[in-house]
Amino acid sequence: LLTGRIKNAVDKLTGAKRLSEKQVNKALREIRLALLEADVDPAVVKSFIKRLREKTLKAEVIKGLNPGETVLKIVYDELTDILGKNPPELKKGVVLLVGLQGTGKTTTIGKLANWLKKKGHSVAVSSTDIRRPAAMLQLKKLAQSVGVKYYDFEGYNDPIQIAREAVKKANEEGVEYLLLDTAGRLHIDEELMEELKKLKQEVNPSEVIYVADAMQGQEALPILKEFHEKLGLTGVVLTKMDGDARGGLALSVKEAVGVPIKFVGVGEKLEDLEPFYPDRMAQRILG
Amino acid sequence: FFKRSKLGEEFYEELEEILIKLDIGVDTAISLTEEVREKNFKSAEEVKEYLKGRFKEILSSCKGKFRLTRKPSVVLFVGINGSGKTTTIGKLAYKLTKEGKKVLIVACDTFRAAATEQLNEWANRANADFVGDKEGTDPGAVLYKGLKKAFEENYDTVLVDTAGRLHTKEHLLREMQKLVKIVKKFDEKGPEEILLVLDATIGQNSIKQAKLFSSAVDVSGIVLTKLDGTAKGGAIVAICKTLKIPVKFIGIGESIEDLEPFDVEKFVNAMFE
Ligand SMILES: Nc1nc2c(ncn2[C@@H]2O[C@H](COP(=O)(O)OP(=O)(O)OP(=O)(O)O)[C@@H](O)[C@H]2O)c(=O)[nH]1
Ligand SMILES: Nc1nc2c(ncn2[C@@H]2O[C@H](COP(=O)(O)OP(=O)(O)OP(=O)(O)O)[C@@H](O)[C@H]2O)c(=O)[nH]1
Ligand SMILES: [Mg+2]
Ligand SMILES: [Mg+2]
């Protein structure tokens, strides 16, 4: 179960009875590198390791475990604790999905619609993406596969107007959830971020969900922070977790921003959506 | 670029972090920091210039121009989900049709919803011809139909779109290999170019992607997309160093003209801004 750097960290400490400062520092250096390799933000790694150092130096070797295993258990528990508390639920109303280009927003809407429908809720979906070729058709097809209402605004050229009319229709039909797709955009595109702000004001969403690719590198946290600052995120979906990215963004988000990770995308099919399990994520991040 | 200008232990810690933030990977960041430490430079400015030189040296060592010499020349686009393959094909087709080339676009992503329609729209915008089929059709069958048309009707270039696939899915890598085999039925050398499309926003995982894709098929070049964002795309430094695969184009936006040939100088200078 222990591979690579963490095994190194643990082996280095085996044979000792207490956690000496020198040994702990050596182990923590390996853990620091493991977290950086998992694409955790360096500033987050720094503060996390600092807190870990305090905990491990105060700790005594746990009964039944050697010192190396004790450090590992402390790291794992701390990580699981930070990642924890993310119930896979969405407040009823308008759910707005936002994020960079190609992260999986449109597909995730299909998956969420499927999830909510299976739980017995009434769902409608609509797209404000007037930019990407065949974006609306993509969502329409997904809606048809799931079997939920799709509000078609093909031919419209104002995302705000689409949002307004979609909400109106959802209210008239009394649906519990309206999932609204948006075009992928860069956090540094002032015009498009402003458009998103206006969109949020128009629909007054119950949830603003940021869809992030689990493989995103060192810019992942700064980008998320920018979206959070401008819109106020209520949750995150981490996609493409069926790959081998360690998903360090999960730690960065919880530690630095505190927005809960509600779901995880684990494939391309509509059933490939799971709740976020902090203990599994902790193991994955540690590699 | 550097917050500290005195070369103490804290400077080297900061250097390692800065290098990691470029997405060049932890191992490369550590070894480069060690390298700089041993050089014993006198100022932060010297360190910066040294690193710029190193990056330019590494990237120049695997330069490769995008050249199409066969008629028709087949270019296969592969890569993970959402990296920008379909959009890149639209951009490249536009470049080629502007040069007077007769371009055929073949839609071999028959899996994802509206993938064929999305590519068809790009073909229209690029003034290229299009071959596709409905969702669920065997991608090999569409490829065969497209290549037959290209070879019979005197096309200059065939651009083939494929479905996004994670490098960890072996059966999907095998499907990609089958497509290359089909090209070999028409041109025994196979595609003239197999372009791996990588998203600059992705971190160290790009290195794994490049490794697994290039061990499955002969990747001849990389297109690095979404460089108009804030990610520096440093993973290509490690990819170049370990796999010797050249970057041939960069994507710098979502419009049809947003494709540029890769320029080492410009890329490295932007990295160190
Ligand atoms: N393997 C895998 N692929 C996924 C997952 N989620 C989405 N995808 C794929 O990622 C690609 C992009 O998905 P989209 O839903 O089009 O992404 P998007 O964010 O709507 O893209 P834009 O609208 O262009 O910004 C598609 O090929 C999806 O099938 C996932 O969890 N795992
Ligand atoms: N900002 C920016 N966006 C890009 C660039 N290239 C592609 N995109 C966007 O990225 C998203 C995904 O592009 P696609 O061309 O659908 O990607 P793909 O690899 O074909 O996706 P799949 O077929 O689902 O695997 C779209 O929203 C594109 O507009 C680029 O260079 N810059
Ligand atoms: Mg979309
Ligand atoms: Mg595509």
XYZ file of C-alpha atoms and ligand atoms in Angstrom:
626
model
C 0.000 0.000 0.000
C 2.891 2.376 0.723
C 4.712 3.402 -2.424
C 7.505 5.725 -3.423
C 8.313 8.711 -1.288
C 5.991 7.851 1.600
C 7.572 4.403 1.909
C 10.962 6.146 2.065
C 9.684 8.469 4.751
C 8.323 5.613 6.832
C 11.315 3.280 6.393
C 13.730 6.007 7.476
C 12.069 6.109 10.875
C 11.676 2.392 11.538
C 13.695 1.126 14.464
C 13.283 4.234 16.613
C 11.199 4.307 19.793
C 10.383 8.036 19.820
C 10.015 10.687 17.166
C 13.274 12.645 17.217
C 13.348 16.069 15.582
C 16.004 15.055 13.053
C 14.044 11.988 11.947
C 10.759 13.869 11.737
C 12.313 16.570 9.557
C 13.693 13.959 7.199
C 10.303 12.249 6.922
C 8.512 15.554 6.433
C 10.848 16.516 3.616
C 9.763 13.387 1.718
C 6.113 14.139 2.439
C 6.600 17.731 1.247
C 7.921 16.461 -2.091
C 5.069 13.955 -2.371
C 2.538 16.784 -1.926
C 4.314 18.969 -4.503
C 4.311 16.061 -6.940
C 0.565 15.815 -6.348
C 0.275 19.429 -7.604
C -0.648 20.828 -4.186
C 0.020 24.592 -4.102
C 3.490 25.293 -2.566
C 2.138 27.840 -0.088
C -0.437 25.308 1.092
C 2.290 22.650 1.377
C 4.374 25.014 3.518
C 1.610 25.729 6.046
C 0.481 22.112 6.101
C 4.007 20.775 6.784
C 4.502 23.421 9.497
C 1.351 22.233 11.300
C 2.373 18.611 10.826
C 5.792 19.252 12.333
C 4.172 20.623 15.513
C 1.828 17.635 15.753
C 4.439 14.950 15.120
C 6.979 16.417 17.534
C 4.359 16.492 20.295
C 3.155 12.979 19.479
C 4.246 9.744 21.023
C 4.670 6.566 19.062
C 1.212 5.025 18.660
C 0.684 1.668 20.326
C 1.217 -1.105 17.803
C 2.885 1.159 15.231
C 6.551 2.035 14.733
C 7.566 5.749 14.642
C 7.480 5.898 10.848
C 3.978 4.501 10.727
C 3.000 6.931 13.476
C 4.081 9.925 11.373
C 2.218 8.537 8.416
C -0.950 8.004 10.450
C -0.746 11.592 11.755
C -0.313 12.930 8.203
C -3.152 10.793 6.853
C -5.523 11.776 9.677
C -4.678 15.474 9.327
C -5.185 15.321 5.565
C -8.496 13.456 5.857
C -9.611 15.963 8.476
C -8.913 18.958 6.231
C -10.516 17.300 3.210
C -13.559 16.150 5.136
C -17.143 17.374 5.471
C -18.395 17.576 1.867
C -21.903 16.202 1.679
C -22.810 15.425 -1.971
C -25.849 17.630 -1.986
C -27.097 20.607 -3.946
C -29.533 23.226 -2.650
C -32.726 23.426 -4.702
C -32.937 26.213 -7.243
C -30.633 27.351 -10.024
C -27.277 25.537 -10.122
C -24.689 27.475 -12.125
C -21.663 25.565 -13.457
C -18.500 27.572 -14.199
C -14.839 27.000 -14.982
C -12.010 27.054 -17.520
C -12.327 25.662 -21.032
C -12.621 21.909 -21.433
C -12.789 20.938 -17.745
C -16.008 18.930 -18.115
C -18.825 21.364 -17.231
C -21.305 20.258 -19.892
C -20.706 16.564 -19.236
C -20.961 17.160 -15.470
C -24.368 18.790 -15.909
C -25.533 15.608 -17.619
C -24.156 13.569 -14.720
C -25.711 15.814 -12.061
C -29.065 15.726 -13.843
C -28.830 11.936 -13.839
C -27.915 11.898 -10.117
C -30.745 14.217 -9.108
C -33.311 12.422 -11.263
C -32.368 9.076 -9.683
C -32.978 10.679 -6.266
C -36.499 11.534 -7.422
C -36.064 15.250 -8.053
C -37.483 17.230 -10.969
C -34.682 18.631 -13.100
C -34.363 20.890 -16.129
C -31.144 21.883 -17.903
C -30.231 24.729 -20.214
C -27.132 26.216 -21.842
C -25.961 29.832 -22.007
C -22.919 28.800 -24.094
C -23.481 30.664 -27.351
C -19.795 30.600 -28.173
C -18.610 27.019 -28.582
C -19.780 25.298 -31.785
C -22.493 22.701 -31.033
C -22.284 23.332 -27.257
C -26.056 23.596 -26.967
C -26.566 20.477 -29.071
C -24.104 18.626 -26.798
C -26.178 19.442 -23.702
C -29.426 18.720 -25.536
C -28.194 15.219 -26.424
C -27.043 14.559 -22.851
C -30.417 15.720 -21.528
C -32.157 13.343 -23.893
C -29.989 10.424 -22.724
C -30.771 11.175 -19.095
C -34.431 11.912 -19.735
C -34.695 15.410 -18.279
C -36.214 18.606 -19.665
C -33.966 20.661 -21.914
C -34.800 24.338 -22.480
C -33.655 25.148 -26.002
C -32.390 28.648 -26.755
C -30.558 27.831 -29.979
C -30.185 30.984 -32.067
C -30.224 33.382 -29.097
C -27.099 35.515 -28.799
C -27.407 36.925 -25.274
C -26.452 34.581 -22.407
C -28.167 36.862 -19.853
C -31.420 36.748 -21.767
C -31.196 32.951 -22.057
C -30.647 32.682 -18.304
C -33.591 34.965 -17.586
C -35.958 32.974 -19.806
C -34.698 29.615 -18.535
C -35.375 30.627 -14.922
C -38.813 31.911 -15.909
C -39.646 28.603 -17.573
C -38.301 26.591 -14.626
C -40.462 28.593 -12.217
C -43.536 28.183 -14.407
C -42.998 24.433 -14.593
C -42.157 24.166 -10.911
C -38.903 22.192 -11.374
C -36.807 21.768 -8.260
C -33.433 22.129 -10.007
C -32.406 24.159 -13.037
C -28.849 23.265 -14.054
C -27.335 26.064 -16.109
C -24.288 25.530 -18.369
C -21.877 28.367 -19.108
C -19.104 28.736 -21.684
C -15.586 27.899 -20.532
C -13.579 31.065 -19.935
C -10.246 32.347 -18.622
C -10.172 33.934 -15.150
C -8.153 36.794 -16.714
C -10.759 37.553 -19.379
C -12.315 40.630 -17.767
C -15.214 40.845 -20.183
C -16.249 37.199 -19.775
C -15.805 37.237 -15.983
C -18.005 40.342 -15.885
C -20.569 38.504 -18.017
C -20.539 35.661 -15.501
C -21.077 38.105 -12.619
C -24.087 39.574 -14.451
C -25.385 36.066 -15.120
C -25.180 35.225 -11.426
C -27.023 38.429 -10.501
C -29.731 37.581 -13.013
C -30.465 34.048 -11.790
C -29.616 34.335 -8.083
C -28.325 30.750 -7.950
C -28.645 28.382 -5.011
C -25.271 26.918 -6.002
C -22.265 28.176 -7.976
C -20.251 25.067 -8.803
C -16.670 25.348 -10.058
C -15.694 22.458 -12.322
C -11.961 21.747 -12.168
C -9.840 19.216 -14.016
C -8.018 17.013 -11.469
C -4.847 17.250 -13.594
C -4.539 21.029 -13.417
C -1.079 22.173 -12.436
C 0.265 25.004 -10.323
C -2.165 27.599 -11.642
C -5.154 25.594 -10.378
C -5.485 27.344 -7.006
C -4.881 30.944 -8.203
C -7.463 30.437 -10.958
C -10.023 28.990 -8.551
C -9.428 31.866 -6.134
C -10.122 34.344 -8.925
C -13.440 32.657 -9.761
C -14.262 32.517 -6.044
C -13.481 36.196 -5.534
C -15.624 37.276 -8.462
C -18.562 34.896 -7.960
C -18.531 33.250 -4.558
C -18.306 29.515 -5.183
C -20.487 27.146 -3.161
C -18.860 23.934 -4.315
C -16.311 22.215 -6.538
C -16.513 19.178 -8.815
C -13.162 17.554 -9.552
C -13.301 15.840 -12.968
C -11.210 13.217 -14.790
C -10.339 11.507 -11.521
C -10.416 8.218 -13.434
C -6.955 9.243 -14.663
C -3.760 9.103 -12.584
C -3.549 12.732 -11.480
C -3.091 12.821 -7.714
C -5.562 15.691 -7.365
C -3.615 17.923 -4.987
C -6.007 20.751 -5.809
C -8.442 19.128 -3.386
C -6.095 19.911 -0.474
C -5.309 23.402 -1.802
C -8.998 24.256 -2.096
C -10.002 23.072 1.361
C -6.921 24.459 3.111
C -6.723 27.852 1.382
C -10.302 28.632 0.362
C -12.585 26.294 2.293
C -15.036 25.596 -0.543
C -16.381 22.018 -0.290
C -15.702 19.451 -2.989
C -19.129 18.008 -3.611
C -18.574 15.470 -6.376
C -15.878 13.748 -8.369
C -16.060 12.875 -12.085
C -14.714 9.383 -12.748
C -15.363 8.814 -16.436
C -17.114 9.963 -19.572
C -20.471 8.253 -19.056
C -23.464 9.814 -17.338
C -23.230 7.420 -14.374
C -19.558 8.349 -13.787
C -20.146 10.730 -10.886
C -19.279 9.932 -7.271
C -19.484 11.747 -3.965
C -16.159 13.022 -2.653
C -14.576 10.617 -0.144
C -11.948 12.460 1.946
C -10.147 9.316 3.111
C -9.763 7.984 -0.445
C -8.596 11.401 -1.600
C -6.017 11.584 1.214
C -4.534 8.233 0.131
C -4.477 9.353 -3.475
C -2.764 12.665 -2.755
C -0.083 10.949 -0.672
C 0.541 8.642 -3.622
C 10.773 37.342 -11.007
C 12.675 36.645 -7.773
C 11.483 38.250 -4.531
C 14.895 37.929 -2.871
C 18.102 39.207 -4.434
C 20.629 37.811 -1.930
C 21.698 34.245 -2.725
C 21.181 32.520 0.621
C 19.389 29.326 1.614
C 16.048 31.139 1.452
C 16.791 32.158 -2.140
C 17.308 28.536 -3.192
C 14.070 27.533 -1.445
C 12.254 30.257 -3.341
C 13.948 29.196 -6.588
C 12.756 25.616 -6.171
C 9.196 26.866 -5.577
C 9.298 29.181 -8.589
C 10.487 26.346 -10.818
C 7.755 24.041 -9.490
C 5.187 26.756 -10.217
C 6.254 26.709 -13.887
C 4.920 23.119 -13.993
C 8.312 21.691 -15.030
C 7.894 18.933 -12.444
C 9.365 18.393 -8.973
C 12.372 16.260 -10.035
C 13.438 18.740 -12.733
C 12.957 21.681 -10.321
C 15.144 20.001 -7.705
C 17.917 19.077 -10.143
C 17.954 22.549 -11.726
C 18.131 24.191 -8.277
C 21.095 21.939 -7.433
C 22.715 22.906 -10.730
C 22.311 26.621 -9.964
C 23.628 26.160 -6.431
C 26.830 24.570 -7.743
C 27.420 27.414 -10.180
C 27.773 29.886 -7.279
C 26.307 32.902 -9.048
C 26.698 36.407 -7.622
C 23.190 37.746 -8.239
C 19.556 36.762 -8.814
C 19.765 38.345 -12.262
C 22.598 35.978 -13.201
C 20.543 32.998 -12.029
C 17.578 34.118 -14.104
C 19.688 34.522 -17.236
C 21.324 31.136 -16.659
C 17.960 29.366 -16.312
C 16.564 31.097 -19.394
C 19.606 29.888 -21.303
C 19.186 26.343 -19.994
C 15.525 26.194 -20.992
C 16.245 27.589 -24.449
C 19.044 25.072 -24.826
C 16.818 22.131 -23.831
C 13.896 23.199 -26.019
C 16.117 23.965 -29.015
C 17.570 20.477 -28.802
C 14.280 18.998 -29.927
C 13.113 21.476 -32.506
C 11.000 20.118 -35.316
C 9.176 21.995 -38.023
C 5.688 21.036 -39.128
C 6.227 19.953 -42.733
C 3.818 18.155 -45.017
C 5.550 16.597 -48.002
C 3.193 13.837 -49.103
C 0.004 14.097 -51.108
C -2.313 13.604 -49.402
C -0.559 14.132 -46.105
C -2.425 12.589 -43.176
C -2.275 14.330 -39.799
C -3.750 12.488 -36.811
C -4.736 14.453 -33.678
C -4.685 12.637 -30.339
C -4.833 13.616 -26.691
C -6.812 13.513 -23.500
C -10.352 14.776 -23.062
C -10.863 18.508 -23.428
C -7.265 19.372 -24.429
C -8.345 21.256 -27.573
C -8.001 18.738 -30.451
C -11.186 19.633 -32.330
C -10.614 23.399 -32.087
C -6.955 23.006 -33.129
C -7.996 21.108 -36.255
C -10.280 24.003 -37.201
C -7.391 26.441 -36.748
C -4.880 24.362 -38.709
C -7.373 23.699 -41.521
C -7.912 27.444 -41.821
C -4.157 28.069 -42.035
C -3.797 25.434 -44.758
C -6.818 26.505 -46.850
C -5.513 30.102 -46.737
C -2.295 28.715 -48.252
C -4.397 27.254 -51.080
C -4.363 23.663 -49.870
C -7.292 21.313 -50.480
C -8.097 20.105 -46.956
C -10.331 17.236 -45.816
C -11.367 16.935 -42.180
C -12.367 13.481 -40.910
C -14.467 13.179 -37.745
C -13.342 9.999 -35.979
C -14.768 11.026 -32.610
C -18.016 9.124 -32.895
C -18.303 8.691 -29.165
C -18.874 12.078 -27.502
C -22.175 13.939 -27.804
C -22.181 16.466 -30.684
C -18.463 15.915 -31.431
C -19.112 15.434 -35.153
C -21.358 18.506 -35.348
C -18.751 20.609 -33.506
C -16.022 19.598 -35.974
C -18.355 20.072 -38.954
C -18.890 23.686 -37.883
C -15.122 24.235 -37.737
C -14.709 22.693 -41.206
C -17.266 25.179 -42.551
C -15.461 28.113 -40.929
C -12.129 26.899 -42.328
C -13.469 26.266 -45.854
C -12.394 22.644 -45.607
C -14.348 19.596 -46.723
C -15.780 17.215 -44.181
C -16.392 13.499 -43.673
C -18.259 12.252 -40.627
C -20.945 9.818 -39.521
C -23.503 9.486 -36.790
C -22.700 8.888 -33.117
C -21.843 5.264 -32.376
C -20.336 4.483 -35.793
C -17.024 2.613 -35.647
C -14.303 5.317 -35.831
C -12.238 3.044 -38.091
C -15.084 2.922 -40.589
C -15.306 6.722 -40.721
C -11.532 6.956 -41.116
C -11.575 4.478 -43.974
C -14.364 6.398 -45.717
C -12.447 9.683 -45.264
C -9.099 8.358 -46.467
C -10.701 6.739 -49.511
C -12.157 10.129 -50.479
C -8.872 11.958 -49.809
C -6.757 9.575 -51.864
C -9.281 9.376 -54.748
C -10.128 13.059 -54.952
C -6.674 14.650 -54.929
C -6.657 16.272 -51.475
C -3.470 17.867 -50.177
C -4.078 17.296 -46.461
C -6.292 15.106 -44.287
C -6.797 16.224 -40.682
C -8.202 13.424 -38.500
C -9.960 14.180 -35.204
C -10.157 11.464 -32.560
C -12.059 11.119 -29.300
C -10.428 12.364 -26.151
C -8.905 9.496 -24.197
C -7.063 9.246 -20.898
C -3.548 7.795 -21.230
C -4.414 5.376 -18.422
C -7.046 3.579 -20.483
C -5.185 0.836 -22.346
C -8.117 -0.244 -24.510
C -8.437 3.347 -25.775
C -4.709 3.501 -26.591
C -5.187 0.278 -28.558
C -8.132 1.815 -30.426
C -5.788 4.669 -31.390
C -3.242 2.136 -32.667
C -5.945 0.547 -34.834
C -6.594 3.933 -36.466
C -2.901 4.253 -37.353
C -3.064 0.764 -38.913
C -5.955 1.900 -41.103
C -3.942 4.894 -42.345
C -1.155 2.445 -43.240
C -3.565 0.696 -45.623
C -3.478 3.896 -47.711
C 0.038 5.143 -46.957
C 2.380 2.416 -45.710
C 4.390 4.946 -43.685
C 1.253 5.856 -41.737
C 0.294 9.431 -40.811
C 2.931 12.006 -41.775
C 2.291 13.697 -38.440
C 0.736 12.391 -35.234
C 0.132 15.472 -33.101
C -0.409 15.118 -29.358
C -2.552 17.989 -28.125
C -1.603 19.070 -24.580
C -3.400 21.625 -22.421
C -0.913 24.112 -20.911
C -3.101 24.349 -17.778
C -2.346 20.723 -16.933
C 0.603 20.229 -14.631
C 3.047 17.384 -14.278
C 0.457 14.924 -15.573
C 1.293 16.129 -19.128
C 4.625 14.336 -18.838
C 2.849 11.036 -18.122
C 0.450 11.711 -20.986
C 3.305 12.275 -23.420
C 5.074 9.112 -22.228
C 2.103 6.805 -22.641
C 0.781 8.280 -25.884
C 4.218 8.190 -27.517
C 4.840 4.607 -26.458
C 1.536 3.591 -28.082
C 1.963 5.522 -31.346
C 4.752 7.528 -33.029
C 3.938 11.000 -31.766
C 5.791 13.377 -34.098
C 4.890 16.646 -32.442
C 2.984 18.458 -29.736
C 0.429 21.227 -29.921
C 0.406 23.134 -26.627
C -2.988 24.810 -26.196
C -4.487 27.465 -23.904
C -1.227 29.403 -23.566
C -3.352 32.553 -23.555
C -4.120 31.617 -19.948
C -1.764 32.078 -16.986
C -0.247 28.579 -17.004
C 3.353 28.528 -18.246
C 3.296 25.067 -19.844
C 6.630 24.098 -18.296
C 5.864 20.379 -18.637
C 7.124 20.515 -22.226
C 10.643 21.195 -20.926
C 10.683 17.804 -19.204
C 8.929 16.184 -22.188
C 11.541 17.574 -24.539
C 14.393 16.517 -22.232
C 13.169 12.939 -21.707
C 11.190 12.120 -24.848
C 12.672 14.470 -27.456
C 9.238 15.316 -28.865
C 9.141 18.827 -30.430
C 6.362 21.348 -29.885
C 5.156 22.363 -33.348
C 2.290 24.738 -32.592
C 0.795 26.657 -29.712
C -2.873 27.529 -29.198
C -3.395 31.044 -27.915
C -7.147 31.457 -27.931
C -10.518 30.150 -29.055
C -10.738 31.904 -32.447
C -9.798 30.327 -35.749
C -6.594 32.371 -36.143
C -5.295 31.571 -32.652
C -2.643 29.064 -33.716
C 1.051 29.945 -33.991
C 4.198 27.988 -34.807
C 6.243 27.291 -31.676
C 8.944 29.883 -30.997
C 11.464 28.853 -28.319
C 12.660 32.437 -27.616
C 9.157 33.845 -27.157
C 8.014 30.883 -25.068
C 10.942 30.967 -22.610
C 10.885 34.768 -22.298
C 7.159 34.592 -21.447
C 7.905 31.920 -18.846
C 10.304 34.200 -17.016
C 8.223 37.367 -17.110
N -12.299 10.574 -18.498
C -13.123 11.566 -18.155
N -13.501 12.446 -19.083
C -14.352 13.417 -18.719
C -14.838 13.573 -17.396
N -15.666 14.654 -17.375
C -15.686 15.154 -18.629
N -14.903 14.396 -19.452
C -14.608 14.595 -20.862
O -13.886 15.802 -20.989
C -14.157 16.395 -22.266
C -14.628 17.819 -22.062
O -15.904 17.781 -21.463
P -16.957 18.975 -21.673
O -18.147 18.624 -20.856
O -17.174 19.240 -23.128
O -16.150 20.175 -21.041
P -16.613 21.686 -20.871
O -16.071 22.198 -19.590
O -18.093 21.802 -21.020
O -15.872 22.385 -22.065
P -16.123 23.879 -22.615
O -17.595 24.068 -22.662
O -15.474 23.911 -23.924
O -15.448 24.757 -21.623
C -15.189 15.490 -22.927
O -14.478 14.600 -23.771
C -15.797 14.736 -21.777
O -16.311 13.477 -22.156
C -14.397 12.620 -16.394
O -14.734 12.678 -15.217
N -13.544 11.658 -16.841
N -8.383 29.798 -24.238
C -8.200 28.781 -25.085
N -9.158 27.839 -25.207
C -8.960 26.839 -26.078
C -7.774 26.719 -26.850
N -7.892 25.593 -27.609
C -9.097 25.048 -27.327
N -9.755 25.809 -26.403
C -11.062 25.580 -25.801
O -11.011 24.387 -25.059
C -12.306 23.762 -25.057
C -12.157 22.313 -25.502
O -11.773 22.312 -26.859
P -12.082 21.070 -27.823
O -11.505 21.412 -29.144
O -13.509 20.685 -27.749
O -11.202 19.964 -27.094
P -11.105 18.432 -27.492
O -9.734 17.961 -27.166
O -11.524 18.199 -28.899
O -12.149 17.795 -26.484
P -12.737 16.303 -26.517
O -13.022 15.960 -27.933
O -13.968 16.379 -25.680
O -11.696 15.428 -25.929
C -13.189 24.610 -25.975
O -13.938 25.494 -25.170
C -12.181 25.389 -26.797
O -12.686 26.626 -27.251
C -6.753 27.728 -26.686
O -5.681 27.713 -27.293
N -7.021 28.726 -25.797
Mg -19.209 22.938 -22.306
Mg -12.966 16.944 -29.700
